[in-house]
XYZ file of C-alpha atoms in Angstrom:
577
model
C 0.000 0.000 0.000
C 1.464 3.329 -1.059
C 1.342 6.386 1.135
C 0.024 9.431 -0.683
C -0.322 12.937 0.614
C -3.642 14.568 1.135
C -3.780 17.476 -1.265
C -6.314 20.175 -1.097
C -7.117 23.507 0.407
C -6.195 22.536 3.956
C -3.108 20.418 3.414
C -1.058 23.226 2.017
C 2.644 23.776 2.036
C 4.089 26.985 3.319
C 5.650 28.895 0.452
C 7.407 31.077 2.970
C 10.828 29.723 3.719
C 11.338 28.648 0.118
C 12.912 30.962 -2.460
C 9.971 30.225 -4.679
C 7.497 27.435 -5.307
C 5.984 25.652 -2.334
C 3.296 23.931 -4.357
C 2.478 20.246 -4.114
C 3.479 19.101 -7.606
C 1.813 15.690 -7.873
C 3.014 13.088 -10.413
C -0.230 13.125 -12.387
C -0.202 16.917 -12.856
C 0.543 17.810 -16.478
C 3.795 19.781 -16.566
C 2.323 21.907 -19.367
C -0.062 23.291 -16.742
C 1.790 23.057 -13.452
C 5.004 23.803 -11.663
C 5.781 24.315 -7.982
C 4.765 27.973 -8.253
C 1.287 27.277 -9.641
C 0.389 24.005 -7.901
C -1.812 24.095 -4.768
C 0.233 25.077 -1.726
C 0.979 22.439 0.875
C 0.636 24.941 3.697
C -0.703 28.463 4.105
C 0.976 30.754 6.608
C -0.014 34.399 6.150
C -1.850 35.964 9.086
C -4.275 38.884 9.143
C -1.346 41.216 9.776
C 0.399 40.063 6.597
C -2.727 40.812 4.545
C -3.076 44.152 6.352
C 0.559 44.934 5.492
C -0.086 44.003 1.853
C -2.804 46.653 1.606
C -0.623 49.174 3.441
C 2.030 48.695 0.760
C -0.611 49.139 -1.920
C -2.097 52.311 -0.394
C 1.046 54.000 0.955
C 2.424 55.336 -2.300
C 2.703 58.594 -4.187
C -0.271 57.514 -6.307
C -2.282 56.660 -3.205
C -1.404 60.027 -1.653
C -2.475 61.961 -4.754
C -5.659 59.896 -5.153
C -6.673 60.363 -1.522
C -5.900 64.079 -1.678
C -7.889 64.525 -4.886
C -11.032 63.308 -3.131
C -10.896 66.364 -0.890
C -10.459 68.728 -3.863
C -13.697 67.911 -5.692
C -15.727 70.755 -4.228
C -17.502 68.530 -1.706
C -18.104 69.143 1.967
C -15.722 67.174 4.179
C -18.532 64.909 5.424
C -19.513 64.131 1.832
C -15.942 63.170 1.014
C -15.820 60.843 4.018
C -19.128 59.230 3.000
C -17.864 58.680 -0.551
C -14.511 57.425 0.707
C -16.059 54.941 3.130
C -18.610 53.742 0.563
C -15.939 53.236 -2.084
C -13.463 51.430 0.127
C -16.173 49.182 1.602
C -17.099 48.144 -1.947
C -13.428 47.359 -2.554
C -13.320 45.324 0.673
C -16.395 43.321 -0.365
C -15.014 42.569 -3.818
C -11.540 41.766 -2.447
C -13.123 39.205 -0.118
C -15.032 37.695 -3.031
C -12.020 37.339 -5.315
C -9.874 36.040 -2.428
C -12.067 33.096 -1.511
C -11.495 30.743 -4.476
C -7.709 31.151 -4.292
C -7.538 30.854 -0.501
C -9.727 27.752 -0.492
C -7.829 25.982 -3.277
C -4.339 27.381 -2.653
C -3.780 28.417 -6.283
C -3.039 31.872 -7.769
C -5.389 34.028 -9.835
C -4.505 32.698 -13.328
C -4.980 29.074 -12.233
C -8.401 29.573 -10.615
C -9.485 31.143 -13.906
C -9.151 27.700 -15.500
C -12.421 26.790 -13.802
C -14.247 29.629 -15.554
C -12.334 30.224 -18.804
C -11.076 26.703 -19.413
C -7.632 25.143 -19.153
C -6.274 27.145 -22.084
C -8.740 30.016 -21.939
C -7.364 31.092 -18.550
C -4.458 32.645 -20.436
C -6.807 35.362 -21.752
C -7.287 37.160 -18.400
C -3.722 36.281 -17.363
C -2.139 37.977 -20.381
C -4.401 41.053 -20.165
C -3.617 41.566 -16.474
C 0.061 40.807 -17.053
C 0.431 43.420 -19.803
C -1.199 46.101 -17.647
C 1.094 45.228 -14.742
C 4.235 45.378 -16.908
C 3.412 48.887 -18.113
C 2.664 50.209 -14.637
C 5.712 48.439 -13.206
C 7.882 50.552 -15.478
C 5.976 53.721 -14.579
C 6.280 53.145 -10.823
C 9.983 52.332 -11.117
C 10.488 55.556 -13.083
C 8.607 57.581 -10.436
C 10.691 56.026 -7.661
C 13.820 56.890 -9.650
C 12.666 60.524 -9.764
C 12.558 60.507 -5.948
C 16.054 59.063 -5.829
C 17.241 61.778 -8.224
C 16.246 64.402 -5.647
C 18.401 62.699 -3.009
C 21.394 62.528 -5.383
C 21.058 66.182 -6.382
C 20.892 67.291 -2.747
C 23.828 65.280 -1.418
C 25.960 65.036 -4.578
C 25.620 68.431 -6.304
C 27.995 67.341 -9.049
C 25.427 64.790 -10.202
C 23.479 67.672 -11.773
C 25.877 67.449 -14.720
C 24.413 64.028 -15.508
C 21.078 65.676 -16.262
C 22.606 67.166 -19.420
C 23.495 63.753 -20.838
C 20.640 61.585 -22.039
C 19.990 58.295 -23.797
C 16.658 57.048 -25.186
C 14.874 60.016 -23.652
C 16.192 59.597 -20.097
C 19.058 61.502 -18.493
C 22.187 59.702 -17.334
C 21.239 60.422 -13.715
C 17.772 59.077 -14.428
C 19.275 55.873 -15.835
C 21.467 55.451 -12.745
C 18.508 55.903 -10.381
C 16.293 53.690 -12.541
C 18.942 50.945 -12.648
C 19.375 51.066 -8.857
C 15.627 50.770 -8.266
C 15.170 48.143 -10.998
C 17.928 45.991 -9.510
C 16.730 46.400 -5.910
C 13.185 45.387 -6.816
C 14.368 42.434 -8.852
C 16.602 41.138 -6.046
C 13.717 41.484 -3.599
C 11.456 39.521 -5.935
C 14.129 36.917 -6.732
C 14.402 35.923 -3.077
C 10.782 34.798 -3.007
C 7.510 35.406 -1.230
C 8.918 35.069 2.282
C 11.351 37.947 1.760
C 8.601 39.962 0.062
C 6.293 39.271 3.009
C 8.934 40.490 5.450
C 9.547 43.604 3.369
C 5.891 44.666 3.193
C 5.455 43.825 6.897
C 7.704 46.756 7.848
C 7.438 48.983 4.748
C 3.818 50.015 5.367
C 4.306 50.978 9.039
C 7.586 52.750 8.164
C 5.820 54.947 5.615
C 3.096 55.682 8.173
C 5.703 56.766 10.722
C 7.346 59.220 8.327
C 3.990 60.583 7.135
C 2.875 61.195 10.714
C 6.150 63.003 11.452
C 5.716 65.063 8.262
C 2.117 65.952 9.187
C 3.062 66.949 12.748
C 5.916 69.128 11.480
C 3.770 70.939 8.894
C 0.842 71.418 11.291
C 3.207 72.880 13.890
C 4.476 75.326 11.256
C 1.023 76.194 9.899
C -0.957 76.300 13.145
C -3.764 73.852 13.731
C -6.360 76.604 13.209
C -5.261 76.842 9.557
C -5.909 73.169 8.786
C -8.961 72.465 6.625
C -10.492 69.194 5.483
C -11.528 70.797 2.205
C -8.813 71.410 -0.381
C -11.088 72.911 -3.035
C -11.449 76.681 -3.443
C -15.073 76.301 -4.569
C -17.957 74.465 -2.932
C -20.754 72.731 -4.816
C -24.343 73.033 -3.685
C -26.025 69.905 -2.358
C -27.698 68.687 -5.560
C -24.666 69.428 -7.712
C -22.507 67.482 -5.262
C -24.484 64.218 -5.568
C -23.057 63.085 -8.946
C -19.600 64.172 -7.775
C -19.956 61.944 -4.706
C -20.777 58.971 -6.936
C -17.788 59.821 -9.122
C -15.605 59.857 -5.989
C -16.849 56.378 -5.061
C -16.038 55.186 -8.588
C -12.570 56.757 -8.339
C -11.767 54.783 -5.187
C -12.930 51.482 -6.703
C -11.091 52.137 -9.978
C -7.862 52.908 -8.125
C -7.917 49.470 -6.473
C -9.303 47.552 -9.481
C -5.924 46.168 -10.603
C -4.640 44.618 -7.350
C -8.221 43.679 -6.454
C -8.534 41.527 -9.598
C -5.476 39.394 -8.856
C -5.680 39.573 -5.056
C -5.960 35.786 -5.134
C -2.204 35.694 -5.824
C -1.765 36.803 -2.187
C -4.928 35.452 -0.581
C -3.777 31.917 -1.452
C -1.154 32.276 1.305
C -3.740 33.179 3.973
C -3.945 30.615 6.789
C -7.753 30.860 6.640
C -10.408 32.800 4.786
C -11.355 34.433 8.089
C -7.764 35.692 8.453
C -7.878 37.137 4.940
C -11.177 38.923 5.623
C -9.841 40.334 8.883
C -6.717 41.590 7.129
C -8.871 43.164 4.416
C -10.945 44.967 7.047
C -7.911 46.539 8.698
C -6.029 47.076 5.447
C -8.831 48.646 3.424
C -11.511 50.700 5.253
C -9.512 51.368 8.433
C -6.136 51.897 6.787
C -7.407 53.884 3.793
C -9.563 56.152 5.950
C -6.658 56.972 8.277
C -4.238 57.422 5.373
C -6.681 59.762 3.603
C -7.141 61.915 6.706
C -3.372 62.062 7.167
C -3.022 63.053 3.512
C -5.539 65.904 3.637
C -4.028 67.273 6.864
C -0.554 67.269 5.304
C -1.710 68.769 2.005
C -3.827 71.399 3.775
C -0.839 72.503 5.853
C 1.219 73.198 2.723
C -0.969 76.234 1.900
C -0.032 78.385 4.936
C 3.514 76.977 5.117
C 4.543 77.249 1.445
C 1.908 79.624 0.076
C 0.359 77.126 -2.331
C -1.378 73.749 -2.264
C 1.020 70.851 -2.857
C -0.564 67.430 -3.375
C 2.653 65.629 -4.348
C 4.446 64.287 -1.234
C 7.815 64.287 -3.001
C 7.423 67.976 -3.869
C 6.363 68.659 -0.273
C 9.515 67.074 1.137
C 11.637 68.893 -1.447
C 10.171 72.255 -0.369
C 11.191 71.648 3.261
C 14.728 71.799 1.883
C 16.687 70.378 4.786
C 19.146 67.546 4.098
C 17.646 65.211 6.693
C 14.078 65.786 5.466
C 15.020 65.190 1.843
C 17.009 62.047 2.685
C 14.323 60.580 4.947
C 11.413 61.625 2.750
C 13.049 60.592 -0.501
C 14.051 57.143 0.746
C 10.652 56.669 2.382
C 8.742 57.333 -0.817
C 11.187 55.152 -2.721
C 10.363 52.382 -0.237
C 6.642 53.068 -0.634
C 6.853 52.913 -4.420
C 8.888 49.709 -4.335
C 6.263 48.221 -2.023
C 3.313 48.936 -4.292
C 5.307 47.957 -7.370
C 6.177 44.549 -5.979
C 2.679 43.702 -4.743
C 0.668 45.249 -7.580
C 2.860 45.036 -10.670
C 5.591 42.399 -10.221
C 4.079 39.330 -8.603
C 0.981 39.416 -10.801
C 2.742 39.106 -14.194
C 5.144 36.561 -12.698
C 2.218 34.203 -12.052
C 0.409 35.271 -15.238
C 3.295 34.512 -17.592
C 4.222 31.333 -15.746
C 0.638 30.191 -16.316
C 1.089 30.519 -20.095
C 3.894 27.932 -20.232
C 4.619 26.482 -16.753
C 7.109 23.949 -18.098
C 9.306 26.678 -19.596
C 8.443 29.746 -17.509
C 8.831 29.604 -13.742
C 7.590 32.291 -11.372
C 11.061 33.825 -11.402
C 11.254 33.708 -15.205
C 7.823 35.334 -15.438
C 9.034 38.134 -13.201
C 12.146 38.539 -15.348
C 9.968 38.942 -18.439
C 7.965 41.640 -16.664
C 11.035 43.503 -15.389
C 12.866 43.516 -18.730
C 9.699 44.234 -20.719
C 8.855 47.237 -18.547
C 12.208 48.837 -19.409
C 11.815 48.290 -23.156
C 8.509 50.170 -22.950
C 10.486 53.260 -21.801
C 7.707 54.733 -19.631
C 9.520 58.062 -19.195
C 8.741 58.854 -22.852
C 4.970 58.427 -22.618
C 3.934 58.659 -18.961
C 3.415 62.432 -19.195
C 1.285 62.001 -22.340
C -2.291 61.605 -21.124
C -3.524 60.549 -24.577
C -0.924 57.781 -24.849
C -1.987 56.327 -21.506
C -5.680 56.749 -22.245
C -5.631 54.987 -25.606
C -3.274 52.164 -24.599
C -3.476 51.295 -20.917
C -6.999 52.718 -20.837
C -8.138 50.083 -23.314
C -6.551 47.220 -21.379
C -7.703 48.643 -18.048
C -11.288 48.795 -19.282
C -11.235 44.996 -19.532
C -10.512 44.543 -15.818
C -14.196 45.058 -14.959
C -15.522 42.332 -17.302
C -12.801 39.893 -16.184
C -13.744 40.470 -12.547
C -17.474 40.050 -13.181
C -16.981 36.835 -15.148
C -14.754 35.266 -12.471
C -17.224 36.088 -9.695
C -20.207 34.809 -11.689
C -18.337 31.664 -12.679
C -17.144 30.700 -9.210
C -20.047 31.765 -7.011
C -23.051 31.145 -9.275
C -22.149 28.717 -12.072
C -19.704 26.509 -10.115
C -21.509 27.080 -6.777
C -18.090 27.483 -5.111
C -17.233 23.841 -5.836
C -13.911 23.220 -7.571
C -12.161 19.953 -8.438
C -8.599 21.000 -7.683
C -6.703 18.275 -9.560
C -8.819 18.879 -12.677
C -7.202 22.304 -13.088
C -3.915 20.546 -13.885
C -4.869 18.083 -16.621
C -4.898 18.432 -20.413
C -7.213 15.439 -20.703
C -9.904 16.247 -23.270
C -12.372 14.461 -20.982
C -11.477 16.703 -18.042
C -14.283 18.819 -16.544
C -12.527 22.114 -17.332
C -11.445 21.298 -20.881
C -14.743 22.526 -22.340
C -14.157 23.142 -26.086
C -10.490 22.661 -26.970
C -9.513 24.078 -23.597
C -11.717 27.177 -23.842
C -15.066 27.862 -22.214
C -16.968 29.509 -25.100
C -19.318 31.215 -22.661
C -16.461 33.038 -20.937
C -14.832 34.033 -24.232
C -18.127 35.371 -25.594
C -18.782 37.250 -22.355
C -15.336 38.922 -22.459
C -15.942 40.100 -26.019
C -19.580 41.120 -25.514
C -18.827 43.001 -22.289
C -15.383 44.228 -23.312
C -16.360 46.000 -26.539
C -18.872 48.432 -24.973
C -16.670 48.925 -21.912
C -13.658 49.843 -24.050
C -15.905 52.144 -26.082
C -17.064 53.850 -22.879
C -13.438 54.293 -21.827
C -12.297 55.729 -25.188
C -15.040 57.557 -27.071
C -16.219 60.115 -24.482
C -12.713 61.613 -24.363
C -12.393 61.346 -28.139
C -15.704 63.167 -28.634
C -14.633 65.888 -26.207
C -11.261 66.280 -27.958
C -13.063 66.671 -31.289
C -15.371 69.287 -29.791
C -18.518 67.244 -30.436
C -20.155 66.754 -27.042
C -18.996 66.043 -23.519
C -20.135 62.794 -21.929
C -16.799 62.155 -20.224
C -18.522 61.579 -16.872
C -19.669 58.124 -17.995
C -16.023 57.012 -18.271
C -15.747 57.237 -14.481
C -18.032 54.227 -14.229
C -16.410 52.008 -16.872
C -15.274 49.471 -14.260
C -18.773 49.092 -12.799
C -20.367 48.882 -16.251
C -17.835 46.310 -17.426
C -18.140 44.259 -14.249
C -21.936 44.248 -14.431
C -22.008 43.359 -18.125
C -19.452 40.573 -17.693
C -21.374 39.128 -14.748
C -24.811 39.225 -16.402
C -23.738 38.123 -19.882
C -21.692 35.204 -18.596
C -24.600 33.931 -16.513
C -26.914 34.364 -19.515
C -24.615 32.321 -21.750
C -24.220 29.682 -19.026
C -27.989 29.460 -18.659
C -28.449 28.945 -22.401
C -25.544 26.490 -22.683
C -24.346 25.246 -19.252
C -20.641 24.412 -19.224
C -19.211 24.739 -15.719
C -19.700 21.568 -13.630
C -20.896 21.751 -10.021
C -19.961 18.172 -8.999
C -23.206 17.757 -7.074
C -23.102 14.687 -4.858
C -19.295 14.416 -5.079
C -16.969 15.059 -2.157
C -13.663 13.424 -3.086
C -11.186 15.957 -4.419
C -13.646 18.852 -4.213
C -12.873 22.235 -2.661
C -16.227 23.473 -1.364
C -16.227 27.186 -0.600
C -19.607 26.967 1.116
C -18.173 24.823 3.900
C -16.434 26.675 6.716
C -13.251 24.841 7.650
C -10.211 25.614 9.751
C -6.723 25.815 8.329
C -4.023 23.319 9.140
C -1.612 24.294 11.928
C 1.673 25.716 10.713
C 3.841 22.861 11.961
C 1.690 20.042 10.587
C 3.760 17.345 8.893
C 2.706 16.134 5.461
C 3.102 12.429 4.596
C 5.961 11.777 2.193
C 4.933 11.253 -1.423
C 5.534 7.718 -2.585
C 7.986 7.143 -5.408
C 5.374 5.326 -7.426
C 2.612 7.377 -8.968
C -0.601 7.075 -6.978
C -3.881 6.337 -8.581
C -6.148 9.268 -9.326
C -8.582 8.500 -6.559
C -5.972 8.297 -3.824
C -4.285 11.490 -4.908
C -7.407 13.542 -5.414
C -7.867 16.525 -3.098
C -9.879 15.906 0.031
C -13.158 17.784 0.079
C -13.720 20.757 2.343
C -16.497 18.998 4.241
C -14.367 15.957 4.995
C -11.500 18.079 6.195
C -13.801 20.063 8.435
C -14.350 16.965 10.497
C -10.683 16.051 10.863
C -8.613 19.244 10.882
C -7.794 20.459 14.387
C -8.597 23.987 15.474
C -5.840 26.236 14.137
C -6.528 29.080 16.515
C -4.665 27.374 19.326
C -1.439 27.438 17.318
C -1.737 30.930 15.877
C -0.404 33.095 18.774
C 2.893 31.237 18.963
C 3.373 31.511 15.215
C 4.227 35.252 15.290
C 7.882 36.195 14.988
C 9.080 39.037 17.188
C 9.490 42.391 15.484
C 8.888 46.068 15.979
C 5.325 45.484 14.822
C 4.664 42.562 17.107
C 1.897 44.323 19.015
C 0.044 45.092 15.819
C 0.495 41.512 14.665
C -1.016 40.153 17.867
C -3.956 42.513 17.601
C -4.654 41.187 14.114
C -4.087 37.504 14.865
């Protein structure tokens, strides 16, 4: 009798501690679909604090600062801004929880869980779209971080100003030096794997908070607390005129998070339980974003009496203080913040996405290398300042995020009824349940096209009409994500109703991950039986169902407190355990 490991959502290997991988690569998994980076994890380790820190890294950036500040400059009353902010971020929290569940339950990243909905081969459609968007923004964020580093060089090495007069491919020599430093630092961080990345974001978010609080206290002390206002706009809208602006503010918040929200499963898969992921989302989204936004508006408001004009760019604010220590601390802090968001939002995603295209040839590391090199060849410094270039390129791809999100949610929660056969996502067998038609689910493909065309049109034509002087309906573009998401959701369910494709495995338990069954995660130190040298039969190796595991897995909560490593943020970790 051979001994085979139980594989499934609660017998997962900890990826942390390994440079990469950590998946349970079973003998019967097709190597054209699986590698150790894409296979279901043998153990999940991330706590609520780790998820909280992930969102801190995503929010605490120059882009997050400007976005939060812009909400208070729309001509709304401060209470209206807070209502819009809370409504928007709560929507993001809800959707982040929804997209997290399938990956956390099965232990696979975003592109793999899409095989259930789009088909074994069709899953490459959303993976490539998301990967291309991430590559472009990875280059942009690296360029912006390099600009911050330039300020530090110019302050402490005045002679470096001469390098601004020498340029290559549209970027100054100093810019290339700063870009190369940041590019290399981010790549080395990524190359060392998810455990190192987890440790980095665990301290990066709190570190940025600390500096921002110090910056706010300093500016308020200079300005006088009586001169601080929670309204950054010079004009105020009347009540009825403010209503559509409030809705636009809600849409702005959701759109800002739409990218990392779509592939949040890449991180949620590491969560020790779905409850831990939800708790981390609560602290990392509504609580964190609300506090960060208030800190932002206080800081920006103080720049008016201190510097004589409103400054919404934190880098420019630090530069205006013009003391060596402030520039060094502020510059390095915002470099750290940008690296944090770049890693979590624009590096890890394409690494999984491109690995999913050809797992046998492209590992997670190789996928990241493709993203890093590709982002440089795009030369973002030549087009980032061109609003039209961004609108008609990234705007088109970004408009597809909504439909992709809606289709995934409809496919997992409604069509599949949260029931997934884990091993079936790793077989090229034409008789497999997720093979559909030549590896593509025609319903998902049709839904992407049918929902994507009008959504792209909504993203492009209003601005085009306005540029041509025809008529101005640009306001509808603010809601392109919601429109795309709704269309993708409804159209996919309509196509599935007319021609059902996704199996629900009713009556089956063996090898099924059931998202409707609440189960507890395996304790961190649980030993996994050694895989036999001989290939097990399909039945023995199939994933154990969620319901069966619920009866056998011990309560993980007893082992959680001792799992925390000591650090400067230990108190926060314990509060979020």
